[in-house]
Amino acid sequence: MIVVRLDRMLADRKMALGELAEKVGISNVNLSNLKTGKVKAIRFSTLDAICKALECQPADILEYVEDESE
Amino acid sequence: MTNQIVSHKRFKALVSVVYVISLIALILVGIATLATLVASFVLIMVPVDSLMNILSSIPANFTFEGEGFSLAITDDLLSSVTLDKTLLVITAFVSTLSIVPMFLIIYFLNRWLNNLRKGDILVPKNSKYIEYIGYSFVLLSLMETLLTYFSSTLVSNALAMSSLPVEVAEFLNIDSTVSFNFITIFAGILIWIIAKTMQYGAFLQDEYDATV
């Protein structure tokens, strides 16, 4: 299972969700869905924009966790 | 971009108009279903003699022209017609049941159009509604067949027991064999296929919506 650690990066960079959404060019709702893990997929262009805005690597935001149900 | 907005507005306007038309049709068919259902129950309670009296009281003053003959419809002829009450009641109930698929088609069409008005185009619910419309078309064909069989049996039985000459009665003998309307069945299957295609479209839409 892929877990999105966006909240951790936002806290490190002291950035609000709305500010990041504006920089990335997606809606607050979509970014919130991404943060809470409700999305099914992320485009490379969106990942590229997030990493650029937060000045981080994709591995800082995405983490693989063993799914207990599997 | 302007063309997309105009055609989008045009689409919404057209959908709204058809939605209102379907709503009116739904109300009318609903009333018709209720009326035939009430009439069917009334037929059970009314004695067959009263029905014959009603038939006899119809002013008969016309002529039926056929191939090589003309038949004068008289009061004596109408009074000689005998109705099988059981068959009449069954035919009345079957005619009520035959309106039900039409009601279902208009109802699901109305629900689908309502979703389109709200902007929900490729959603699983819409594909389900279209699937049910397909099933209703098949059901409509079956009910039509049943209704044709019972009504033709009723009429041919009534004519056989009347004072009509044998040759004329045989000429007017309505075929009571069972025959299906395969065009309606085919239409139902086609609509079902379209529904399954839309179901896949709804799945793709969901995947797209869930992608950031």
PDB file of C-alpha atoms in Angstrom:
ATOM      1  CA  MET A   1       0.000   0.000   0.000  1.00  0.00           C
ATOM      2  CA  ILE A   2       1.295   3.456  -0.907  1.00  0.00           C
ATOM      3  CA  VAL A   3       0.910   6.013   1.886  1.00  0.00           C
ATOM      4  CA  VAL A   4       1.100   9.742   1.148  1.00  0.00           C
ATOM      5  CA  ARG A   5       3.111  11.671   3.775  1.00  0.00           C
ATOM      6  CA  LEU A   6       2.151  15.104   2.523  1.00  0.00           C
ATOM      7  CA  ASP A   7       1.158  16.407   5.960  1.00  0.00           C
ATOM      8  CA  ARG A   8       4.677  15.665   7.255  1.00  0.00           C
ATOM      9  CA  MET A   9       6.297  17.676   4.439  1.00  0.00           C
ATOM     10  CA  LEU A  10       3.801  20.531   4.806  1.00  0.00           C
ATOM     11  CA  ALA A  11       4.678  20.755   8.526  1.00  0.00           C
ATOM     12  CA  ASP A  12       8.434  20.672   7.755  1.00  0.00           C
ATOM     13  CA  ARG A  13       8.126  23.451   5.193  1.00  0.00           C
ATOM     14  CA  LYS A  14       5.596  25.328   7.345  1.00  0.00           C
ATOM     15  CA  MET A  15       3.254  25.590   4.394  1.00  0.00           C
ATOM     16  CA  ALA A  16      -0.555  25.559   4.408  1.00  0.00           C
ATOM     17  CA  LEU A  17      -2.512  23.157   2.200  1.00  0.00           C
ATOM     18  CA  GLY A  18      -4.174  25.984   0.327  1.00  0.00           C
ATOM     19  CA  GLU A  19      -0.821  27.613  -0.440  1.00  0.00           C
ATOM     20  CA  LEU A  20       0.544  24.338  -1.830  1.00  0.00           C
ATOM     21  CA  ALA A  21      -2.623  23.806  -3.873  1.00  0.00           C
ATOM     22  CA  GLU A  22      -2.178  27.237  -5.447  1.00  0.00           C
ATOM     23  CA  LYS A  23       1.485  26.602  -6.243  1.00  0.00           C
ATOM     24  CA  VAL A  24       0.781  23.155  -7.710  1.00  0.00           C
ATOM     25  CA  GLY A  25      -2.293  24.303  -9.659  1.00  0.00           C
ATOM     26  CA  ILE A  26      -4.855  21.834  -8.323  1.00  0.00           C
ATOM     27  CA  SER A  27      -7.898  22.401  -6.143  1.00  0.00           C
ATOM     28  CA  ASN A  28      -7.889  22.303  -2.333  1.00  0.00           C
ATOM     29  CA  VAL A  29     -10.332  19.389  -2.486  1.00  0.00           C
ATOM     30  CA  ASN A  30      -8.057  17.289  -4.696  1.00  0.00           C
ATOM     31  CA  LEU A  31      -4.998  18.052  -2.594  1.00  0.00           C
ATOM     32  CA  SER A  32      -6.915  17.208   0.557  1.00  0.00           C
ATOM     33  CA  ASN A  33      -8.000  13.905  -1.025  1.00  0.00           C
ATOM     34  CA  LEU A  34      -4.360  13.221  -1.872  1.00  0.00           C
ATOM     35  CA  LYS A  35      -3.275  13.988   1.686  1.00  0.00           C
ATOM     36  CA  THR A  36      -5.925  11.673   3.176  1.00  0.00           C
ATOM     37  CA  GLY A  37      -5.181   8.867   0.703  1.00  0.00           C
ATOM     38  CA  LYS A  38      -8.535   8.965  -1.074  1.00  0.00           C
ATOM     39  CA  VAL A  39      -7.067   9.196  -4.582  1.00  0.00           C
ATOM     40  CA  LYS A  40      -6.307   6.159  -6.744  1.00  0.00           C
ATOM     41  CA  ALA A  41      -3.513   7.634  -8.866  1.00  0.00           C
ATOM     42  CA  ILE A  42      -1.276  10.653  -9.207  1.00  0.00           C
ATOM     43  CA  ARG A  43       0.049  12.079 -12.459  1.00  0.00           C
ATOM     44  CA  PHE A  44       3.808  12.588 -12.836  1.00  0.00           C
ATOM     45  CA  SER A  45       3.106  16.223 -13.692  1.00  0.00           C
ATOM     46  CA  THR A  46       1.320  16.695 -10.347  1.00  0.00           C
ATOM     47  CA  LEU A  47       4.087  14.866  -8.427  1.00  0.00           C
ATOM     48  CA  ASP A  48       6.664  17.004 -10.237  1.00  0.00           C
ATOM     49  CA  ALA A  49       4.816  20.209  -9.242  1.00  0.00           C
ATOM     50  CA  ILE A  50       4.469  19.096  -5.578  1.00  0.00           C
ATOM     51  CA  CYS A  51       8.159  18.185  -5.286  1.00  0.00           C
ATOM     52  CA  LYS A  52       9.121  21.507  -6.872  1.00  0.00           C
ATOM     53  CA  ALA A  53       6.876  23.481  -4.477  1.00  0.00           C
ATOM     54  CA  LEU A  54       8.051  21.589  -1.372  1.00  0.00           C
ATOM     55  CA  GLU A  55      11.674  21.300  -2.558  1.00  0.00           C
ATOM     56  CA  CYS A  56      11.764  17.592  -1.833  1.00  0.00           C
ATOM     57  CA  GLN A  57      12.054  14.154  -3.421  1.00  0.00           C
ATOM     58  CA  PRO A  58       9.098  11.844  -4.300  1.00  0.00           C
ATOM     59  CA  ALA A  59      10.339   9.418  -1.619  1.00  0.00           C
ATOM     60  CA  ASP A  60       9.774  12.177   0.962  1.00  0.00           C
ATOM     61  CA  ILE A  61       6.082  12.214   0.088  1.00  0.00           C
ATOM     62  CA  LEU A  62       5.353   8.588  -0.937  1.00  0.00           C
ATOM     63  CA  GLU A  63       6.018   5.576   1.265  1.00  0.00           C
ATOM     64  CA  TYR A  64       5.332   1.871   0.687  1.00  0.00           C
ATOM     65  CA  VAL A  65       3.732   0.055   3.638  1.00  0.00           C
ATOM     66  CA  GLU A  66       2.964  -3.680   3.764  1.00  0.00           C
ATOM     67  CA  ASP A  67      -0.822  -4.156   3.540  1.00  0.00           C
ATOM     68  CA  GLU A  68      -1.975  -6.180   6.625  1.00  0.00           C
ATOM     69  CA  SER A  69      -5.001  -7.643   4.788  1.00  0.00           C
ATOM     70  CA  GLU A  70      -2.701  -9.176   2.129  1.00  0.00           C
TER      71      GLU A  70
ATOM     72  CA  MET B   1     -13.765  26.921 -25.915  1.00  0.00           C
ATOM     73  CA  THR B   2     -16.826  29.121 -26.672  1.00  0.00           C
ATOM     74  CA  ASN B   3     -18.272  26.339 -28.870  1.00  0.00           C
ATOM     75  CA  GLN B   4     -17.889  23.850 -25.995  1.00  0.00           C
ATOM     76  CA  ILE B   5     -19.764  26.173 -23.620  1.00  0.00           C
ATOM     77  CA  VAL B   6     -22.562  26.806 -26.151  1.00  0.00           C
ATOM     78  CA  SER B   7     -22.985  23.123 -26.996  1.00  0.00           C
ATOM     79  CA  HIS B   8     -22.861  22.310 -23.276  1.00  0.00           C
ATOM     80  CA  LYS B   9     -25.640  24.863 -22.601  1.00  0.00           C
ATOM     81  CA  ARG B  10     -27.582  23.510 -25.556  1.00  0.00           C
ATOM     82  CA  PHE B  11     -27.161  19.982 -24.209  1.00  0.00           C
ATOM     83  CA  LYS B  12     -28.476  20.994 -20.783  1.00  0.00           C
ATOM     84  CA  ALA B  13     -31.430  22.848 -22.323  1.00  0.00           C
ATOM     85  CA  LEU B  14     -32.352  19.867 -24.492  1.00  0.00           C
ATOM     86  CA  VAL B  15     -32.035  17.455 -21.581  1.00  0.00           C
ATOM     87  CA  SER B  16     -34.256  19.697 -19.434  1.00  0.00           C
ATOM     88  CA  VAL B  17     -36.957  19.836 -22.129  1.00  0.00           C
ATOM     89  CA  VAL B  18     -36.946  16.054 -22.640  1.00  0.00           C
ATOM     90  CA  TYR B  19     -36.970  15.564 -18.841  1.00  0.00           C
ATOM     91  CA  VAL B  20     -40.149  17.647 -18.536  1.00  0.00           C
ATOM     92  CA  ILE B  21     -41.782  15.744 -21.427  1.00  0.00           C
ATOM     93  CA  SER B  22     -40.872  12.412 -19.816  1.00  0.00           C
ATOM     94  CA  LEU B  23     -42.268  13.603 -16.483  1.00  0.00           C
ATOM     95  CA  ILE B  24     -45.611  14.478 -18.125  1.00  0.00           C
ATOM     96  CA  ALA B  25     -45.632  11.118 -19.931  1.00  0.00           C
ATOM     97  CA  LEU B  26     -44.843   9.337 -16.639  1.00  0.00           C
ATOM     98  CA  ILE B  27     -47.814  10.973 -14.904  1.00  0.00           C
ATOM     99  CA  LEU B  28     -50.160  10.166 -17.802  1.00  0.00           C
ATOM    100  CA  VAL B  29     -49.053   6.520 -18.049  1.00  0.00           C
ATOM    101  CA  GLY B  30     -49.325   6.207 -14.263  1.00  0.00           C
ATOM    102  CA  ILE B  31     -52.908   7.457 -14.397  1.00  0.00           C
ATOM    103  CA  ALA B  32     -53.676   5.083 -17.294  1.00  0.00           C
ATOM    104  CA  THR B  33     -52.249   2.136 -15.336  1.00  0.00           C
ATOM    105  CA  LEU B  34     -54.349   2.983 -12.298  1.00  0.00           C
ATOM    106  CA  ALA B  35     -57.471   3.461 -14.439  1.00  0.00           C
ATOM    107  CA  THR B  36     -57.093   0.081 -16.181  1.00  0.00           C
ATOM    108  CA  LEU B  37     -56.398  -1.603 -12.842  1.00  0.00           C
ATOM    109  CA  VAL B  38     -59.568  -0.106 -11.340  1.00  0.00           C
ATOM    110  CA  ALA B  39     -61.526  -1.084 -14.478  1.00  0.00           C
ATOM    111  CA  SER B  40     -60.220  -4.659 -14.172  1.00  0.00           C
ATOM    112  CA  PHE B  41     -61.486  -4.910 -10.582  1.00  0.00           C
ATOM    113  CA  VAL B  42     -64.822  -3.347 -11.563  1.00  0.00           C
ATOM    114  CA  LEU B  43     -65.218  -5.994 -14.299  1.00  0.00           C
ATOM    115  CA  ILE B  44     -64.937  -8.735 -11.654  1.00  0.00           C
ATOM    116  CA  MET B  45     -67.811  -7.245  -9.687  1.00  0.00           C
ATOM    117  CA  VAL B  46     -70.111  -6.364 -12.610  1.00  0.00           C
ATOM    118  CA  PRO B  47     -72.334  -9.327 -13.692  1.00  0.00           C
ATOM    119  CA  VAL B  48     -71.943 -10.518 -17.283  1.00  0.00           C
ATOM    120  CA  ASP B  49     -75.630  -9.739 -17.968  1.00  0.00           C
ATOM    121  CA  SER B  50     -74.996  -6.071 -17.175  1.00  0.00           C
ATOM    122  CA  LEU B  51     -72.043  -6.085 -19.572  1.00  0.00           C
ATOM    123  CA  MET B  52     -74.242  -7.581 -22.299  1.00  0.00           C
ATOM    124  CA  ASN B  53     -76.914  -4.956 -21.606  1.00  0.00           C
ATOM    125  CA  ILE B  54     -74.309  -2.229 -22.018  1.00  0.00           C
ATOM    126  CA  LEU B  55     -73.152  -3.804 -25.296  1.00  0.00           C
ATOM    127  CA  SER B  56     -76.757  -4.090 -26.526  1.00  0.00           C
ATOM    128  CA  SER B  57     -77.518  -0.472 -25.629  1.00  0.00           C
ATOM    129  CA  ILE B  58     -74.790   0.764 -28.025  1.00  0.00           C
ATOM    130  CA  PRO B  59     -76.648   2.233 -31.035  1.00  0.00           C
ATOM    131  CA  ALA B  60     -75.587  -0.093 -33.853  1.00  0.00           C
ATOM    132  CA  ASN B  61     -76.082   1.524 -37.225  1.00  0.00           C
ATOM    133  CA  PHE B  62     -73.022   0.883 -39.370  1.00  0.00           C
ATOM    134  CA  THR B  63     -71.792  -1.490 -42.040  1.00  0.00           C
ATOM    135  CA  PHE B  64     -68.520  -3.421 -42.112  1.00  0.00           C
ATOM    136  CA  GLU B  65     -67.061  -3.810 -45.632  1.00  0.00           C
ATOM    137  CA  GLY B  66     -64.877  -6.850 -46.308  1.00  0.00           C
ATOM    138  CA  GLU B  67     -63.477  -8.721 -49.274  1.00  0.00           C
ATOM    139  CA  GLY B  68     -66.504  -9.582 -51.395  1.00  0.00           C
ATOM    140  CA  PHE B  69     -69.086  -8.920 -48.684  1.00  0.00           C
ATOM    141  CA  SER B  70     -70.591  -6.220 -46.490  1.00  0.00           C
ATOM    142  CA  LEU B  71     -71.863  -6.877 -43.011  1.00  0.00           C
ATOM    143  CA  ALA B  72     -74.544  -4.727 -41.404  1.00  0.00           C
ATOM    144  CA  ILE B  73     -73.960  -4.379 -37.653  1.00  0.00           C
ATOM    145  CA  THR B  74     -77.414  -4.479 -36.082  1.00  0.00           C
ATOM    146  CA  ASP B  75     -78.813  -4.553 -32.556  1.00  0.00           C
ATOM    147  CA  ASP B  76     -79.735  -8.243 -33.055  1.00  0.00           C
ATOM    148  CA  LEU B  77     -76.125  -9.065 -33.966  1.00  0.00           C
ATOM    149  CA  LEU B  78     -74.720  -7.227 -30.951  1.00  0.00           C
ATOM    150  CA  SER B  79     -77.234  -8.854 -28.612  1.00  0.00           C
ATOM    151  CA  SER B  80     -76.220 -12.299 -29.955  1.00  0.00           C
ATOM    152  CA  VAL B  81     -72.555 -11.753 -29.023  1.00  0.00           C
ATOM    153  CA  THR B  82     -71.653 -13.688 -25.866  1.00  0.00           C
ATOM    154  CA  LEU B  83     -68.738 -12.568 -23.738  1.00  0.00           C
ATOM    155  CA  ASP B  84     -66.706 -14.998 -21.683  1.00  0.00           C
ATOM    156  CA  LYS B  85     -66.408 -13.077 -18.413  1.00  0.00           C
ATOM    157  CA  THR B  86     -63.373 -14.991 -17.131  1.00  0.00           C
ATOM    158  CA  LEU B  87     -61.511 -14.331 -20.346  1.00  0.00           C
ATOM    159  CA  LEU B  88     -62.614 -10.690 -20.285  1.00  0.00           C
ATOM    160  CA  VAL B  89     -61.300 -10.174 -16.748  1.00  0.00           C
ATOM    161  CA  ILE B  90     -58.016 -11.935 -17.589  1.00  0.00           C
ATOM    162  CA  THR B  91     -57.641  -9.748 -20.695  1.00  0.00           C
ATOM    163  CA  ALA B  92     -58.300  -6.627 -18.605  1.00  0.00           C
ATOM    164  CA  PHE B  93     -55.622  -7.571 -16.042  1.00  0.00           C
ATOM    165  CA  VAL B  94     -53.144  -8.513 -18.766  1.00  0.00           C
ATOM    166  CA  SER B  95     -53.761  -5.146 -20.445  1.00  0.00           C
ATOM    167  CA  THR B  96     -52.954  -3.462 -17.112  1.00  0.00           C
ATOM    168  CA  LEU B  97     -49.784  -5.517 -16.789  1.00  0.00           C
ATOM    169  CA  SER B  98     -48.808  -4.640 -20.356  1.00  0.00           C
ATOM    170  CA  ILE B  99     -48.760  -0.940 -19.437  1.00  0.00           C
ATOM    171  CA  VAL B 100     -46.325  -1.613 -16.536  1.00  0.00           C
ATOM    172  CA  PRO B 101     -43.226  -2.105 -18.782  1.00  0.00           C
ATOM    173  CA  MET B 102     -44.048   1.179 -20.535  1.00  0.00           C
ATOM    174  CA  PHE B 103     -44.284   2.877 -17.166  1.00  0.00           C
ATOM    175  CA  LEU B 104     -40.936   1.399 -16.132  1.00  0.00           C
ATOM    176  CA  ILE B 105     -39.266   2.555 -19.365  1.00  0.00           C
ATOM    177  CA  ILE B 106     -40.487   6.116 -18.913  1.00  0.00           C
ATOM    178  CA  TYR B 107     -39.625   6.076 -15.183  1.00  0.00           C
ATOM    179  CA  PHE B 108     -36.003   4.946 -15.691  1.00  0.00           C
ATOM    180  CA  LEU B 109     -35.657   7.340 -18.637  1.00  0.00           C
ATOM    181  CA  ASN B 110     -36.861  10.155 -16.377  1.00  0.00           C
ATOM    182  CA  ARG B 111     -34.345   9.197 -13.645  1.00  0.00           C
ATOM    183  CA  TRP B 112     -31.526   9.039 -16.204  1.00  0.00           C
ATOM    184  CA  LEU B 113     -32.435  12.451 -17.630  1.00  0.00           C
ATOM    185  CA  ASN B 114     -32.592  13.877 -14.106  1.00  0.00           C
ATOM    186  CA  ASN B 115     -28.999  12.739 -13.492  1.00  0.00           C
ATOM    187  CA  LEU B 116     -27.915  14.236 -16.819  1.00  0.00           C
ATOM    188  CA  ARG B 117     -29.497  17.549 -15.795  1.00  0.00           C
ATOM    189  CA  LYS B 118     -27.398  17.533 -12.616  1.00  0.00           C
ATOM    190  CA  GLY B 119     -24.255  16.939 -14.673  1.00  0.00           C
ATOM    191  CA  ASP B 120     -23.801  13.268 -13.680  1.00  0.00           C
ATOM    192  CA  ILE B 121     -23.240  11.770 -17.119  1.00  0.00           C
ATOM    193  CA  LEU B 122     -20.958   8.740 -16.785  1.00  0.00           C
ATOM    194  CA  VAL B 123     -21.997   7.351 -13.410  1.00  0.00           C
ATOM    195  CA  PRO B 124     -22.843   3.723 -12.490  1.00  0.00           C
ATOM    196  CA  LYS B 125     -26.459   4.661 -11.660  1.00  0.00           C
ATOM    197  CA  ASN B 126     -27.093   5.867 -15.225  1.00  0.00           C
ATOM    198  CA  SER B 127     -25.806   2.632 -16.707  1.00  0.00           C
ATOM    199  CA  LYS B 128     -28.109   0.718 -14.317  1.00  0.00           C
ATOM    200  CA  TYR B 129     -31.123   2.779 -15.429  1.00  0.00           C
ATOM    201  CA  ILE B 130     -30.364   2.071 -19.097  1.00  0.00           C
ATOM    202  CA  GLU B 131     -29.897  -1.622 -18.293  1.00  0.00           C
ATOM    203  CA  TYR B 132     -33.347  -1.678 -16.653  1.00  0.00           C
ATOM    204  CA  ILE B 133     -34.813   0.067 -19.734  1.00  0.00           C
ATOM    205  CA  GLY B 134     -33.390  -2.775 -21.831  1.00  0.00           C
ATOM    206  CA  TYR B 135     -35.019  -5.395 -19.574  1.00  0.00           C
ATOM    207  CA  SER B 136     -38.316  -3.452 -19.724  1.00  0.00           C
ATOM    208  CA  PHE B 137     -38.291  -3.558 -23.538  1.00  0.00           C
ATOM    209  CA  VAL B 138     -38.001  -7.360 -23.448  1.00  0.00           C
ATOM    210  CA  LEU B 139     -40.779  -7.506 -20.849  1.00  0.00           C
ATOM    211  CA  LEU B 140     -42.894  -5.192 -23.038  1.00  0.00           C
ATOM    212  CA  SER B 141     -42.590  -7.602 -25.957  1.00  0.00           C
ATOM    213  CA  LEU B 142     -43.671 -10.544 -23.779  1.00  0.00           C
ATOM    214  CA  MET B 143     -46.638  -8.620 -22.358  1.00  0.00           C
ATOM    215  CA  GLU B 144     -47.701  -7.495 -25.850  1.00  0.00           C
ATOM    216  CA  THR B 145     -47.698 -11.110 -26.990  1.00  0.00           C
ATOM    217  CA  LEU B 146     -49.823 -12.157 -24.014  1.00  0.00           C
ATOM    218  CA  LEU B 147     -52.267  -9.296 -24.542  1.00  0.00           C
ATOM    219  CA  THR B 148     -52.615 -10.045 -28.266  1.00  0.00           C
ATOM    220  CA  TYR B 149     -53.271 -13.724 -27.517  1.00  0.00           C
ATOM    221  CA  PHE B 150     -55.944 -13.089 -24.865  1.00  0.00           C
ATOM    222  CA  SER B 151     -57.708 -10.267 -26.703  1.00  0.00           C
ATOM    223  CA  SER B 152     -57.814 -12.182 -30.001  1.00  0.00           C
ATOM    224  CA  THR B 153     -59.124 -15.299 -28.186  1.00  0.00           C
ATOM    225  CA  LEU B 154     -61.817 -13.176 -26.518  1.00  0.00           C
ATOM    226  CA  VAL B 155     -62.946 -11.630 -29.810  1.00  0.00           C
ATOM    227  CA  SER B 156     -62.891 -14.884 -31.810  1.00  0.00           C
ATOM    228  CA  ASN B 157     -64.837 -16.717 -29.056  1.00  0.00           C
ATOM    229  CA  ALA B 158     -67.418 -13.906 -28.980  1.00  0.00           C
ATOM    230  CA  LEU B 159     -67.784 -13.928 -32.766  1.00  0.00           C
ATOM    231  CA  ALA B 160     -68.065 -17.740 -32.908  1.00  0.00           C
ATOM    232  CA  MET B 161     -71.056 -17.670 -30.547  1.00  0.00           C
ATOM    233  CA  SER B 162     -72.822 -14.811 -32.331  1.00  0.00           C
ATOM    234  CA  SER B 163     -75.529 -14.944 -34.999  1.00  0.00           C
ATOM    235  CA  LEU B 164     -73.025 -14.243 -37.766  1.00  0.00           C
ATOM    236  CA  PRO B 165     -73.095 -16.574 -40.766  1.00  0.00           C
ATOM    237  CA  VAL B 166     -70.446 -19.272 -40.458  1.00  0.00           C
ATOM    238  CA  GLU B 167     -68.527 -18.063 -43.534  1.00  0.00           C
ATOM    239  CA  VAL B 168     -68.320 -14.507 -42.200  1.00  0.00           C
ATOM    240  CA  ALA B 169     -67.335 -15.678 -38.707  1.00  0.00           C
ATOM    241  CA  GLU B 170     -64.584 -17.818 -40.231  1.00  0.00           C
ATOM    242  CA  PHE B 171     -63.422 -14.900 -42.374  1.00  0.00           C
ATOM    243  CA  LEU B 172     -63.251 -12.613 -39.336  1.00  0.00           C
ATOM    244  CA  ASN B 173     -61.611 -15.309 -37.237  1.00  0.00           C
ATOM    245  CA  ILE B 174     -58.659 -13.591 -35.616  1.00  0.00           C
ATOM    246  CA  ASP B 175     -55.526 -15.661 -35.370  1.00  0.00           C
ATOM    247  CA  SER B 176     -54.926 -16.596 -31.727  1.00  0.00           C
ATOM    248  CA  THR B 177     -51.462 -18.040 -32.190  1.00  0.00           C
ATOM    249  CA  VAL B 178     -48.601 -16.749 -30.063  1.00  0.00           C
ATOM    250  CA  SER B 179     -46.103 -14.574 -31.922  1.00  0.00           C
ATOM    251  CA  PHE B 180     -43.311 -12.477 -30.456  1.00  0.00           C
ATOM    252  CA  ASN B 181     -42.297  -9.014 -31.521  1.00  0.00           C
ATOM    253  CA  PHE B 182     -38.617  -9.774 -32.120  1.00  0.00           C
ATOM    254  CA  ILE B 183     -37.841  -6.172 -33.019  1.00  0.00           C
ATOM    255  CA  THR B 184     -38.717  -5.027 -29.483  1.00  0.00           C
ATOM    256  CA  ILE B 185     -36.708  -7.913 -27.999  1.00  0.00           C
ATOM    257  CA  PHE B 186     -33.741  -7.004 -30.204  1.00  0.00           C
ATOM    258  CA  ALA B 187     -34.066  -3.347 -29.175  1.00  0.00           C
ATOM    259  CA  GLY B 188     -34.007  -4.431 -25.511  1.00  0.00           C
ATOM    260  CA  ILE B 189     -30.842  -6.474 -26.032  1.00  0.00           C
ATOM    261  CA  LEU B 190     -29.193  -3.596 -27.910  1.00  0.00           C
ATOM    262  CA  ILE B 191     -30.029  -1.160 -25.112  1.00  0.00           C
ATOM    263  CA  TRP B 192     -28.584  -3.655 -22.578  1.00  0.00           C
ATOM    264  CA  ILE B 193     -25.335  -3.749 -24.563  1.00  0.00           C
ATOM    265  CA  ILE B 194     -25.206   0.064 -24.593  1.00  0.00           C
ATOM    266  CA  ALA B 195     -25.762   0.020 -20.814  1.00  0.00           C
ATOM    267  CA  LYS B 196     -22.778  -2.297 -20.319  1.00  0.00           C
ATOM    268  CA  THR B 197     -20.660  -0.005 -22.494  1.00  0.00           C
ATOM    269  CA  MET B 198     -21.709   2.948 -20.343  1.00  0.00           C
ATOM    270  CA  GLN B 199     -20.870   0.936 -17.223  1.00  0.00           C
ATOM    271  CA  TYR B 200     -17.284   0.657 -18.452  1.00  0.00           C
ATOM    272  CA  GLY B 201     -17.363   4.364 -19.280  1.00  0.00           C
ATOM    273  CA  ALA B 202     -18.471   5.082 -15.712  1.00  0.00           C
ATOM    274  CA  PHE B 203     -15.546   2.979 -14.432  1.00  0.00           C
ATOM    275  CA  LEU B 204     -13.092   4.959 -16.586  1.00  0.00           C
ATOM    276  CA  GLN B 205     -14.665   8.239 -15.428  1.00  0.00           C
ATOM    277  CA  ASP B 206     -14.271   7.164 -11.807  1.00  0.00           C
ATOM    278  CA  GLU B 207     -10.619   6.261 -12.408  1.00  0.00           C
ATOM    279  CA  TYR B 208     -10.061   9.655 -14.026  1.00  0.00           C
ATOM    280  CA  ASP B 209     -11.860  11.535 -11.232  1.00  0.00           C
ATOM    281  CA  ALA B 210      -9.775   9.722  -8.621  1.00  0.00           C
ATOM    282  CA  THR B 211      -6.521  10.726 -10.333  1.00  0.00           C
ATOM    283  CA  VAL B 212      -4.850  13.903  -9.097  1.00  0.00           C
TER     284      VAL B 212
END
